[in-house]
Amino acid sequence: MKVKTKAKIHNRFDIEVRDAKTNKLKIKGQAENIILNRMYSRLVEFESYFDNIVFGRGTGTPEPTRTSLFDRIDRKRATTEEVVRDFPVSSWTKSIRLEADEYVGESITEVGISNHNVSVNTHALIKDAEGNLLTINKTDVDIITIYATVFIELDNSNPDIDFFQKGTQNRLISYLTGDDFSNPRLVIGDIGETTQTGDVGNYIYCRFLTSAADEQNRKVTFSTRLNTDEGNYDIYEVALSDLCRASLINSTKWQPFRLEEQNIGVGDGETTEFDLKRYDIFDVDIKVDGQKAENITLKNIESGSYREKLPLWKAIDLSLNPNNLNIFSSPFNGKPEYAELLPTTVVKVDPSKIVGKTLEFVLEGEYLFTARRAYVYVDGSNDGEEFEQIYSASDGGWDPSTYTYTIEEPYEYLRFRFSGHDSSTSTIHSVRMLNENYKTPTVVFNTPPNEGATITADYTVPYIPKTEGYVLDVSFEIQFGEG
């Protein structure tokens, strides 16, 4: 399967000429980019592209194949003025300042941005407010400030793609606004519903990806193959970690998959109920020794209703937590994280429904001469201000261990705190709520099948039912373009 998405780049310049003594604005100019081919060659390799602002005195028609200004005067290391990390549009503004005694007598007509050398990644001619070409003649009483802003728009027009919308943590936005880029991983989830962050609903598997840059076509592809012994889950959603995800159950392209002759048991002449082994199935036909069975009842096959364990966001009233993005990430949706890196998270709950609910924590410490423990603390509150600790657990072993706590009081707020030995040990694997309504999807026969009878099921699923009988090739493509 291939997931495609786009990121659009635009570069604008704003130039101010002020009197060195009075600071009065004398001239204001602007310039709009063309993105040069050289820029894309750096983007697809996730290399730096915006360190300097370059200015020159030349004229002409900018072309994408150029790597320099028409007639360069100089470059200056740019200083960051503002970084906006948001969705779908982010921006990065940097500036340089030409002091009164610098470049006197020069005529500035063109600008661009570059990384560490004089080769430019964008190129634009300076114009006035009416769109006419503008020449700025530098004198010894002028201070010129050149602002360059790079706008980044993640294309959210594809209904099959959700971008990770925690802008400060989306790794593509972070790279395009100045941070280093680290390769994402493939993440597989088994819920597929849209979340407020655009992240997967429930992590079940992840693995490394291989990246391939295509400079000519301005794109980069991350890919992997899940072999027969890898990723054998019911795959509802796939994601580039902290970047974007695709839900199969809501996809306009993925078609539901028909499974046939799935063995669900052998008759013994007495048993009437058999486990169907999968959730969220439809168009179900049950067969006994190859013949379609009548007089049966299907139980608990409704979509998503009978999971044994729920990520925290599925177990609470989201209308009470409209801006609480923490509950959609890290251990709250099954993604392991080092305890020391986790923020304190407060959740608003319905006190009439919280009593009797059981929380499950999966913790993993580490033992190196001494135990490096992972800790979790749960606090309760009725006003969101004053909290009392109601539970704690810790683990110092080598393997993940499970701990549970049943809530006994009708609190209105729960607070989760975590701590560990340091930022590279002591893992919190998950924080989930057990589903007291959990029931297994089954088929019930009015009359028990005969002893030795083979019972099979044909049904359709809206996800990829990955098993050891298949390999699965997965790729994500990011297409860069000019916005």
Short mmCIF file of C-alpha atoms in Angstrom, two decimals:
data_model
loop_
_atom_site.label_atom_id
_atom_site.label_comp_id
_atom_site.label_asym_id
_atom_site.label_seq_id
_atom_site.Cartn_x
_atom_site.Cartn_y
_atom_site.Cartn_z
CA MET A 1 0.00 0.00 0.00
CA LYS A 2 1.17 3.52 -0.79
CA VAL A 3 0.23 6.70 1.07
CA LYS A 4 0.88 10.02 -0.71
CA THR A 5 0.86 13.51 0.73
CA LYS A 6 2.16 16.99 -0.09
CA ALA A 7 3.94 19.95 1.51
CA LYS A 8 3.91 23.36 -0.19
CA ILE A 9 6.64 25.97 0.32
CA HIS A 10 6.48 29.74 -0.27
CA ASN A 11 9.06 32.45 0.47
CA ARG A 12 8.28 36.14 0.93
CA PHE A 13 10.63 39.03 1.63
CA ASP A 14 9.81 42.32 3.32
CA ILE A 15 12.41 45.08 3.12
CA GLU A 16 12.43 48.20 5.30
CA VAL A 17 14.71 51.22 4.86
CA ARG A 18 14.81 53.47 7.93
CA ASP A 19 16.62 56.67 8.78
CA ALA A 20 19.58 55.81 10.99
CA LYS A 21 18.97 58.79 13.29
CA THR A 22 15.17 59.07 13.50
CA ASN A 23 14.18 55.46 12.72
CA LYS A 24 11.58 56.88 10.33
CA LEU A 25 10.47 54.44 7.63
CA LYS A 26 11.68 55.78 4.27
CA ILE A 27 11.12 52.93 1.85
CA LYS A 28 9.26 49.65 2.02
CA GLY A 29 9.69 46.88 -0.52
CA GLN A 30 8.66 43.29 -0.91
CA ALA A 31 9.61 40.27 -2.96
CA GLU A 32 7.90 36.97 -3.70
CA ASN A 33 9.89 33.85 -4.38
CA ILE A 34 10.39 31.31 -6.92
CA ILE A 35 11.59 28.11 -5.31
CA LEU A 36 14.74 26.96 -7.08
CA ASN A 37 15.54 23.35 -7.94
CA ARG A 38 18.41 23.51 -5.49
CA MET A 39 15.90 24.00 -2.68
CA TYR A 40 14.15 20.74 -3.50
CA SER A 41 17.46 18.89 -3.64
CA ARG A 42 17.97 19.89 -0.02
CA LEU A 43 14.39 19.27 1.12
CA VAL A 44 14.25 15.68 -0.12
CA GLU A 45 17.45 14.97 1.81
CA PHE A 46 16.15 16.89 4.86
CA GLU A 47 19.20 19.15 4.86
CA SER A 48 19.37 22.74 6.13
CA TYR A 49 18.11 25.32 3.63
CA PHE A 50 17.68 28.64 5.46
CA ASP A 51 20.76 30.01 7.24
CA ASN A 52 21.57 33.17 5.27
CA ILE A 53 19.82 35.94 3.39
CA VAL A 54 21.61 36.86 0.17
CA PHE A 55 21.19 40.21 -1.60
CA GLY A 56 22.35 41.52 -4.95
CA ARG A 57 22.22 44.26 -7.59
CA GLY A 58 21.18 42.26 -10.67
CA THR A 59 18.06 42.12 -12.84
CA GLY A 60 16.47 39.54 -15.11
CA THR A 61 13.93 36.73 -14.99
CA PRO A 62 14.52 34.21 -12.19
CA GLU A 63 14.63 30.60 -13.40
CA PRO A 64 14.29 27.43 -11.28
CA THR A 65 17.60 26.07 -12.57
CA ARG A 66 19.64 28.99 -11.19
CA THR A 67 21.82 28.54 -8.13
CA SER A 68 22.89 32.18 -7.66
CA LEU A 69 21.59 35.72 -7.82
CA PHE A 70 22.12 37.66 -11.05
CA ASP A 71 24.79 39.83 -9.43
CA ARG A 72 25.43 39.04 -5.78
CA ILE A 73 26.58 41.74 -3.39
CA ASP A 74 26.89 39.65 -0.22
CA ARG A 75 25.19 37.37 2.24
CA LYS A 76 24.56 37.68 5.97
CA ARG A 77 23.79 35.14 8.63
CA ALA A 78 20.09 35.54 9.40
CA THR A 79 18.58 35.81 12.87
CA THR A 80 15.29 34.11 13.69
CA GLU A 81 12.49 36.59 14.38
CA GLU A 82 9.51 34.25 14.69
CA VAL A 83 8.58 30.60 14.33
CA VAL A 84 4.91 29.62 14.01
CA ARG A 85 4.23 25.89 14.13
CA ASP A 86 0.59 25.26 13.38
CA PHE A 87 -1.66 23.28 11.10
CA PRO A 88 -2.07 23.45 8.17
CA VAL A 89 0.15 26.57 7.74
CA SER A 90 3.41 27.20 9.60
CA SER A 91 6.02 29.90 9.06
CA TRP A 92 9.65 30.75 9.82
CA THR A 93 10.81 34.37 9.71
CA LYS A 94 14.47 35.43 9.80
CA SER A 95 16.14 38.78 9.19
CA ILE A 96 19.40 40.55 8.46
CA ARG A 97 20.32 44.18 9.15
CA LEU A 98 22.55 46.34 6.96
CA GLU A 99 23.96 49.06 9.19
CA ALA A 100 24.43 52.67 8.13
CA ASP A 101 28.13 52.27 7.39
CA GLU A 102 27.73 49.03 5.43
CA TYR A 103 27.37 48.62 1.66
CA VAL A 104 27.18 52.38 1.08
CA GLY A 105 26.67 53.17 -2.59
CA GLU A 106 25.25 49.75 -3.47
CA SER A 107 21.93 49.35 -5.29
CA ILE A 108 19.91 46.40 -4.00
CA THR A 109 17.41 44.84 -6.41
CA GLU A 110 17.27 41.09 -5.67
CA VAL A 111 17.22 38.73 -2.71
CA GLY A 112 17.26 35.04 -1.86
CA ILE A 113 17.82 32.61 0.98
CA SER A 114 20.63 30.08 1.26
CA ASN A 115 22.01 27.51 3.64
CA HIS A 116 25.66 27.78 4.64
CA ASN A 117 27.08 29.04 1.34
CA VAL A 118 26.36 31.63 -1.37
CA SER A 119 24.25 29.34 -3.58
CA VAL A 120 20.62 30.36 -3.22
CA ASN A 121 17.55 28.20 -2.69
CA THR A 122 15.01 30.91 -3.56
CA HIS A 123 15.27 34.00 -5.76
CA ALA A 124 13.11 37.11 -6.05
CA LEU A 125 13.23 40.67 -7.40
CA ILE A 126 12.31 43.52 -5.07
CA LYS A 127 9.11 45.42 -5.91
CA ASP A 128 7.11 48.30 -4.47
CA ALA A 129 3.54 48.14 -3.19
CA GLU A 130 2.18 48.53 -6.73
CA GLY A 131 4.24 45.64 -8.06
CA ASN A 132 6.84 47.73 -9.86
CA LEU A 133 10.52 46.79 -9.75
CA LEU A 134 12.27 48.67 -6.96
CA THR A 135 15.92 49.61 -6.59
CA ILE A 136 17.08 50.45 -3.07
CA ASN A 137 20.09 52.75 -3.13
CA LYS A 138 22.06 52.34 0.09
CA THR A 139 23.38 55.53 1.73
CA ASP A 140 25.30 56.17 4.94
CA VAL A 141 22.14 57.35 6.71
CA ASP A 142 20.12 54.22 5.93
CA ILE A 143 19.57 51.09 7.98
CA ILE A 144 18.08 48.32 5.86
CA THR A 145 16.34 45.32 7.42
CA ILE A 146 15.49 42.40 5.16
CA TYR A 147 12.94 39.95 6.52
CA ALA A 148 12.54 36.56 4.85
CA THR A 149 9.57 34.36 5.72
CA VAL A 150 9.16 30.77 4.64
CA PHE A 151 5.55 29.57 4.69
CA ILE A 152 4.86 25.85 4.89
CA GLU A 153 1.44 24.43 4.09
CA LEU A 154 0.67 20.77 4.65
CA ASP A 155 -1.90 19.76 2.05
CA ASN A 156 -4.97 18.58 3.92
CA SER A 157 -7.16 18.19 0.82
CA ASN A 158 -6.66 14.41 0.73
CA PRO A 159 -9.52 12.89 2.77
CA ASP A 160 -7.46 9.75 3.36
CA ILE A 161 -4.62 11.57 5.16
CA ASP A 162 -4.52 13.14 8.61
CA PHE A 163 -1.45 15.17 9.51
CA PHE A 164 -0.17 15.01 13.07
CA GLN A 165 -1.61 18.33 14.26
CA LYS A 166 0.43 18.97 17.38
CA GLY A 167 2.38 21.53 15.36
CA THR A 168 5.22 21.82 17.84
CA GLN A 169 5.84 18.08 17.55
CA ASN A 170 5.08 17.30 13.89
CA ARG A 171 8.52 16.25 12.67
CA LEU A 172 8.02 17.62 9.13
CA ILE A 173 6.88 21.03 10.41
CA SER A 174 9.75 21.03 12.91
CA TYR A 175 12.30 20.36 10.17
CA LEU A 176 10.88 22.98 7.80
CA THR A 177 11.01 25.56 10.59
CA GLY A 178 14.60 24.97 11.61
CA ASP A 179 15.02 21.73 13.55
CA ASP A 180 16.98 18.66 12.53
CA PHE A 181 15.00 15.84 10.94
CA SER A 182 14.95 12.30 12.26
CA ASN A 183 13.52 9.49 10.17
CA PRO A 184 10.00 8.52 11.21
CA ARG A 185 8.91 4.96 11.85
CA LEU A 186 5.99 3.01 10.49
CA VAL A 187 3.29 2.86 13.15
CA ILE A 188 0.29 0.54 12.97
CA GLY A 189 -2.94 1.11 14.88
CA ASP A 190 -6.15 -0.84 15.39
CA ILE A 191 -8.85 1.81 15.84
CA GLY A 192 -8.80 4.09 12.80
CA GLU A 193 -11.10 6.78 14.16
CA THR A 194 -10.10 10.40 13.70
CA THR A 195 -8.38 11.90 16.74
CA GLN A 196 -7.86 15.54 17.63
CA THR A 197 -4.13 15.24 16.98
CA GLY A 198 -4.23 13.28 13.72
CA ASP A 199 -2.23 10.53 15.39
CA VAL A 200 -3.14 6.83 15.40
CA GLY A 201 -5.89 5.92 17.83
CA ASN A 202 -4.13 2.97 19.42
CA TYR A 203 -0.52 1.86 18.80
CA ILE A 204 0.01 -1.86 18.30
CA TYR A 205 3.24 -2.12 16.26
CA CYS A 206 6.08 -0.05 14.83
CA ARG A 207 9.22 -0.57 12.80
CA PHE A 208 11.99 1.35 11.02
CA LEU A 209 11.63 2.66 7.46
CA THR A 210 14.05 3.16 4.59
CA SER A 211 14.06 6.60 2.93
CA ALA A 212 14.74 7.30 -0.74
CA ALA A 213 15.15 10.84 -2.11
CA ASP A 214 13.96 11.66 -5.64
CA GLU A 215 15.43 15.07 -6.43
CA GLN A 216 14.13 15.20 -10.00
CA ASN A 217 10.52 14.63 -8.94
CA ARG A 218 10.84 16.64 -5.71
CA LYS A 219 9.73 13.87 -3.42
CA VAL A 220 10.96 11.51 -0.74
CA THR A 221 9.62 8.03 -0.04
CA PHE A 222 9.71 6.05 3.19
CA SER A 223 9.10 2.34 2.75
CA THR A 224 9.34 -1.08 4.32
CA ARG A 225 8.15 -4.64 3.88
CA LEU A 226 6.38 -6.50 6.65
CA ASN A 227 7.43 -10.10 6.18
CA THR A 228 5.28 -13.09 7.03
CA ASP A 229 6.34 -13.01 10.68
CA GLU A 230 6.02 -9.23 11.12
CA GLY A 231 3.09 -6.95 11.90
CA ASN A 232 0.51 -9.70 12.04
CA TYR A 233 -2.40 -7.66 13.35
CA ASP A 234 -5.69 -6.34 12.10
CA ILE A 235 -4.40 -3.08 10.62
CA TYR A 236 -6.95 -0.26 10.80
CA GLU A 237 -4.47 2.59 10.29
CA VAL A 238 -0.87 3.22 9.31
CA ALA A 239 1.23 6.25 10.13
CA LEU A 240 4.54 7.98 9.72
CA SER A 241 5.29 8.57 13.37
CA ASP A 242 4.61 12.17 14.45
CA LEU A 243 3.97 13.21 10.85
CA CYS A 244 0.82 11.83 9.20
CA ARG A 245 -1.45 8.82 9.16
CA ALA A 246 -3.95 7.07 6.89
CA SER A 247 -7.08 5.37 8.20
CA LEU A 248 -8.17 2.37 6.16
CA ILE A 249 -11.67 2.15 7.57
CA ASN A 250 -12.45 5.71 6.40
CA SER A 251 -10.47 5.51 3.16
CA THR A 252 -11.84 6.44 -0.27
CA LYS A 253 -9.38 4.00 -1.88
CA TRP A 254 -9.04 0.98 0.38
CA GLN A 255 -11.82 -1.51 -0.27
CA PRO A 256 -13.08 -3.87 2.45
CA PHE A 257 -11.40 -7.26 2.36
CA ARG A 258 -13.26 -10.56 2.12
CA LEU A 259 -11.98 -13.48 4.20
CA GLU A 260 -13.25 -16.97 3.47
CA GLU A 261 -13.09 -20.35 5.19
CA GLN A 262 -11.72 -18.96 8.43
CA ASN A 263 -11.56 -21.90 10.83
CA ILE A 264 -13.36 -21.08 14.07
CA GLY A 265 -13.70 -24.52 15.62
CA VAL A 266 -14.64 -28.19 15.49
CA GLY A 267 -17.98 -29.50 16.70
CA ASP A 268 -18.23 -31.83 19.67
CA GLY A 269 -21.98 -32.43 19.63
CA GLU A 270 -22.47 -30.20 22.70
CA THR A 271 -20.89 -26.76 22.20
CA THR A 272 -23.18 -24.17 20.61
CA GLU A 273 -21.10 -20.96 20.85
CA PHE A 274 -17.87 -20.35 18.92
CA ASP A 275 -15.43 -17.44 18.91
CA LEU A 276 -15.32 -15.54 15.59
CA LYS A 277 -11.82 -14.29 16.50
CA ARG A 278 -12.17 -10.84 14.91
CA TYR A 279 -13.92 -7.56 15.64
CA ASP A 280 -15.76 -5.28 13.23
CA ILE A 281 -16.85 -7.93 10.74
CA PHE A 282 -19.87 -7.85 8.44
CA ASP A 283 -21.55 -9.89 5.68
CA VAL A 284 -20.95 -12.98 7.79
CA ASP A 285 -21.67 -16.49 6.53
CA ILE A 286 -21.14 -19.46 8.83
CA LYS A 287 -20.55 -22.91 7.36
CA VAL A 288 -20.52 -26.39 8.83
CA ASP A 289 -18.53 -28.87 6.75
CA GLY A 290 -18.75 -26.41 3.86
CA GLN A 291 -22.53 -25.97 4.01
CA LYS A 292 -24.04 -22.62 4.96
CA ALA A 293 -25.51 -22.77 8.44
CA GLU A 294 -28.99 -21.51 9.22
CA ASN A 295 -30.58 -21.00 12.62
CA ILE A 296 -27.64 -19.13 14.08
CA THR A 297 -27.21 -15.90 16.04
CA LEU A 298 -24.25 -13.52 15.65
CA LYS A 299 -23.29 -11.77 18.86
CA ASN A 300 -21.09 -8.76 19.64
CA ILE A 301 -19.86 -8.01 16.11
CA GLU A 302 -20.83 -4.33 16.19
CA SER A 303 -18.01 -2.00 15.21
CA GLY A 304 -15.65 -1.18 18.08
CA SER A 305 -18.12 -1.93 20.85
CA TYR A 306 -16.51 -4.84 22.61
CA ARG A 307 -12.77 -4.24 22.88
CA GLU A 308 -11.24 -5.66 26.03
CA LYS A 309 -9.03 -2.61 26.65
CA LEU A 310 -9.59 0.99 25.61
CA PRO A 311 -7.04 3.78 25.16
CA LEU A 312 -7.86 6.50 27.64
CA TRP A 313 -9.35 8.87 25.04
CA LYS A 314 -11.90 6.20 24.09
CA ALA A 315 -12.89 5.65 27.70
CA ILE A 316 -13.77 9.22 28.71
CA ASP A 317 -16.13 11.95 27.57
CA LEU A 318 -14.08 13.96 25.05
CA SER A 319 -16.46 16.92 25.30
CA LEU A 320 -15.10 17.46 28.82
CA ASN A 321 -11.52 17.58 27.46
CA PRO A 322 -11.75 19.62 24.23
CA ASN A 323 -8.17 20.90 24.28
CA ASN A 324 -6.39 18.11 26.12
CA LEU A 325 -4.11 16.75 23.40
CA ASN A 326 -1.95 14.75 25.81
CA ILE A 327 -4.60 12.05 26.12
CA PHE A 328 -4.20 11.25 22.41
CA SER A 329 -0.49 10.51 22.59
CA SER A 330 2.27 8.50 24.27
CA PRO A 331 1.12 5.80 26.71
CA PHE A 332 -2.45 7.08 26.68
CA ASN A 333 -2.83 5.60 23.20
CA GLY A 334 -0.38 2.76 23.68
CA LYS A 335 2.87 4.39 22.57
CA PRO A 336 5.74 3.55 24.95
CA GLU A 337 7.66 6.54 26.32
CA TYR A 338 10.34 7.10 28.92
CA ALA A 339 8.69 8.14 32.16
CA GLU A 340 10.93 11.18 32.72
CA LEU A 341 9.82 12.65 29.38
CA LEU A 342 6.09 12.47 30.06
CA PRO A 343 4.16 15.57 31.13
CA THR A 344 1.70 15.60 33.99
CA THR A 345 -1.74 15.11 32.46
CA VAL A 346 -5.08 16.12 33.98
CA VAL A 347 -8.28 14.52 32.67
CA LYS A 348 -11.83 15.75 33.30
CA VAL A 349 -14.16 12.82 33.97
CA ASP A 350 -17.84 12.25 34.67
CA PRO A 351 -17.96 11.40 38.41
CA SER A 352 -21.19 9.45 37.98
CA LYS A 353 -19.51 7.09 35.54
CA ILE A 354 -15.95 6.82 36.81
CA VAL A 355 -16.59 4.79 39.98
CA GLY A 356 -15.82 1.14 39.38
CA LYS A 357 -13.68 1.75 36.29
CA THR A 358 -10.37 -0.09 36.25
CA LEU A 359 -7.18 1.52 34.97
CA GLU A 360 -4.39 -0.65 33.61
CA PHE A 361 -0.74 0.46 33.58
CA VAL A 362 2.07 -1.37 31.80
CA LEU A 363 5.45 -0.33 33.24
CA GLU A 364 9.00 -1.44 32.57
CA GLY A 365 11.98 -0.53 34.68
CA GLU A 366 15.56 -1.59 34.10
CA TYR A 367 18.08 -3.31 36.29
CA LEU A 368 21.73 -2.30 36.00
CA PHE A 369 23.49 -3.01 39.30
CA THR A 370 20.43 -1.44 40.94
CA ALA A 371 16.80 -1.13 39.89
CA ARG A 372 16.00 1.85 37.67
CA ARG A 373 12.32 2.04 38.39
CA ALA A 374 9.42 3.43 36.40
CA TYR A 375 6.75 5.14 38.50
CA VAL A 376 3.14 6.16 37.89
CA TYR A 377 0.98 8.18 40.28
CA VAL A 378 -2.75 8.82 40.03
CA ASP A 379 -4.34 11.74 41.87
CA GLY A 380 -8.02 12.59 42.26
CA SER A 381 -9.74 15.96 42.63
CA ASN A 382 -13.23 17.44 42.79
CA ASP A 383 -12.29 20.93 41.61
CA GLY A 384 -9.21 20.51 39.42
CA GLU A 385 -7.13 22.50 41.90
CA GLU A 386 -6.62 20.42 45.03
CA PHE A 387 -5.54 16.80 44.36
CA GLU A 388 -4.96 13.81 46.60
CA GLN A 389 -2.88 10.81 45.61
CA ILE A 390 -5.10 7.75 45.24
CA TYR A 391 -2.74 5.23 43.63
CA SER A 392 0.89 4.59 42.76
CA ALA A 393 2.84 1.77 41.18
CA SER A 394 6.45 1.17 40.19
CA ASP A 395 8.43 -1.43 38.32
CA GLY A 396 12.14 -2.18 38.37
CA GLY A 397 12.39 -5.38 36.36
CA TRP A 398 13.57 -6.15 32.85
CA ASP A 399 10.20 -6.99 31.29
CA PRO A 400 6.95 -5.02 31.04
CA SER A 401 4.64 -5.66 34.00
CA THR A 402 0.94 -4.91 34.34
CA TYR A 403 -0.67 -3.09 37.27
CA THR A 404 -4.34 -2.26 37.76
CA TYR A 405 -6.34 0.11 39.92
CA THR A 406 -10.12 0.36 40.33
CA ILE A 407 -11.45 3.85 41.04
CA GLU A 408 -13.61 3.92 44.16
CA GLU A 409 -14.55 7.60 44.58
CA PRO A 410 -16.58 9.89 42.26
CA TYR A 411 -13.79 12.31 41.37
CA GLU A 412 -14.28 14.96 38.69
CA TYR A 413 -10.61 15.08 37.72
CA LEU A 414 -7.84 12.52 37.47
CA ARG A 415 -4.20 13.53 37.31
CA PHE A 416 -1.47 11.23 35.99
CA ARG A 417 2.17 11.77 36.98
CA PHE A 418 5.20 9.78 35.90
CA SER A 419 8.83 9.57 36.91
CA GLY A 420 11.82 7.38 36.20
CA HIS A 421 15.53 6.95 36.76
CA ASP A 422 16.52 9.19 33.84
CA SER A 423 15.40 10.20 30.33
CA SER A 424 16.63 7.02 28.65
CA THR A 425 15.38 4.25 30.95
CA SER A 426 12.17 3.41 32.84
CA THR A 427 9.36 3.08 30.30
CA ILE A 428 5.62 3.64 30.57
CA HIS A 429 4.18 1.38 27.87
CA SER A 430 0.49 2.15 28.18
CA VAL A 431 -2.26 3.64 30.28
CA ARG A 432 -5.59 2.06 29.41
CA MET A 433 -9.03 1.51 30.88
CA LEU A 434 -10.49 -1.97 31.01
CA ASN A 435 -13.84 -2.30 29.29
CA GLU A 436 -16.38 -3.79 31.66
CA ASN A 437 -18.68 -4.37 28.67
CA TYR A 438 -16.08 -6.53 26.92
CA LYS A 439 -17.56 -9.48 25.09
CA THR A 440 -16.07 -11.76 22.48
CA PRO A 441 -17.61 -11.76 18.97
CA THR A 442 -19.29 -15.16 18.63
CA VAL A 443 -21.73 -17.25 16.65
CA VAL A 444 -24.38 -19.23 18.54
CA PHE A 445 -26.01 -22.31 16.95
CA ASN A 446 -29.54 -23.27 17.88
CA THR A 447 -28.40 -26.89 17.61
CA PRO A 448 -24.81 -27.88 18.44
CA PRO A 449 -22.77 -28.97 15.40
CA ASN A 450 -22.02 -32.68 15.18
CA GLU A 451 -18.85 -34.10 16.67
CA GLY A 452 -15.93 -33.60 14.28
CA ALA A 453 -17.75 -31.08 12.08
CA THR A 454 -15.52 -28.29 10.72
CA ILE A 455 -16.93 -24.85 11.41
CA THR A 456 -15.75 -21.95 9.24
CA ALA A 457 -16.71 -18.34 8.69
CA ASP A 458 -16.71 -16.09 5.63
CA TYR A 459 -16.84 -12.37 6.37
CA THR A 460 -15.71 -8.92 5.28
CA VAL A 461 -13.46 -6.58 7.27
CA PRO A 462 -12.74 -2.86 6.69
CA TYR A 463 -9.04 -3.23 7.57
CA ILE A 464 -5.97 -5.23 6.46
CA PRO A 465 -6.07 -8.63 8.20
CA LYS A 466 -2.31 -9.19 8.12
CA THR A 467 -1.33 -12.79 8.86
CA GLU A 468 1.72 -15.00 8.44
CA GLY A 469 0.38 -16.01 5.04
CA TYR A 470 1.20 -12.62 3.52
CA VAL A 471 3.86 -9.96 3.18
CA LEU A 472 2.81 -6.31 3.14
CA ASP A 473 4.70 -3.53 1.38
CA VAL A 474 4.05 -0.09 2.86
CA SER A 475 5.32 3.23 1.53
CA PHE A 476 4.71 6.89 2.34
CA GLU A 477 5.50 9.57 -0.23
CA ILE A 478 5.98 13.26 0.60
CA GLN A 479 5.75 15.51 -2.44
CA PHE A 480 7.29 18.98 -2.10
CA GLY A 481 6.03 21.84 -4.23
CA GLU A 482 5.68 25.60 -4.46
CA GLY A 483 2.72 27.18 -2.70
#
